[in-house]
Amino acid sequence: MKKAWKLISLMLVVLLFTGLAAGCNNGGGKVNVGIVLPTKDEPRWVQDEQRFKDALSDTKYSTEILFSQGSSAKEKENVETLINKGIKVLIISPQDGDAAAAAVEAAKKEDITVIAYDRLITNTDAVDYYVTFDSLAVGAAQAQYLIDHAKGSGVPLYLYAGAASDNNAFLFFEGAWKVLQPKIADGTFKIANSSEAEALKDKAELSRDELSKILGQVTTNWDANEAKNKAQTHLTAASADLKGDVAILAPNDGTARSIADVFATDGDVSSFVVTGQDAEKASIQYIIDGKQSMTVFKDVRTLVKDAIDMAVTVLDGKKPETTGTYDNGKVDVKAKQTDVIVVDKENVKKELIDSKYYKADDFTGLE
């Protein structure tokens, strides 16, 4: 009897796995589009998995999605698995931009079109396209918001940045600096917390080295606690003329909330405008409550749609539209840049609730 049960159990397991495998690649046949994502351990990528499935469901093409689980070796293995299944297009968000080069070179040898998704694959000519948010535009949008809401002239400007180990942090800051610099030069703003930025205030175009010097002083390392401590140190050191109505360039929502909390408790700060990015739920509540001024919303649904549209265009034998290029160290990769949206109290309902990105009951005080 035991043997019979074991056999039935084994057969059920085999059937279950066969069903799962078939479900993954639309009937176990040939796969048209292979998608490799970095990890299942972050909600962002699990959401992307579902979005990719939904986006391709309206087409005649099949897909298989594999996760690299933080390992470049696993990533290469995933790409090889998909090559063996006959994919024509590979969409890949690399675990490590440099390390992914070998994996995409293997795909390129098989005449597979390679689309880097959200993160650029570097130092190889085996990348055909890159689908990304425009990081310079994110910084520019934050800076423009500060300019549009500046009260008078001589407004104290507090600068903060992401981690110096993250290339995107440089792009965000560079985008912001280009927009802010003329307004620093003409006296609209005065830099409150960086001697390096003060020394470079007459230069609109900064070299990587110059950006690095400023980031060294104002980095938050994308860490809310580090941002809080830095803001406290800066405010303690600031003289009365560097308080009053102030402008704060905060690189993302997590750091924006921390920095805002610190500035809100200083009696000599009468008002502040603070930027953010990512449209995190907690920051949307802050914006509704008037504690954070704005966030830059990067709608990942649009990024997924752009990647799938590009893949389908390639499979249909046509040439995808691109909006710019990115130097990956070896070649200029053609890119489709997805627009970013500035969200503040005025349009938060339209952009995030009406578009079904969040539900109204996720928040309180929404008008």
XYZ file of C-alpha atoms in Angstrom, residues 18-31 62-63:
16
model
C 4.843 19.478 -16.046
C 1.861 21.806 -15.683
C 3.986 24.545 -14.140
C 6.614 24.296 -16.870
C 3.959 24.426 -19.563
C 2.302 27.428 -17.898
C 5.581 29.345 -17.846
C 6.146 29.283 -21.555
C 2.693 29.070 -23.047
C 2.293 25.401 -23.806
C 5.874 24.204 -23.597
C 6.597 25.267 -27.172
C 9.100 27.731 -28.492
C 9.642 30.922 -26.494
C 5.143 33.790 -25.857
C 7.472 34.602 -22.975
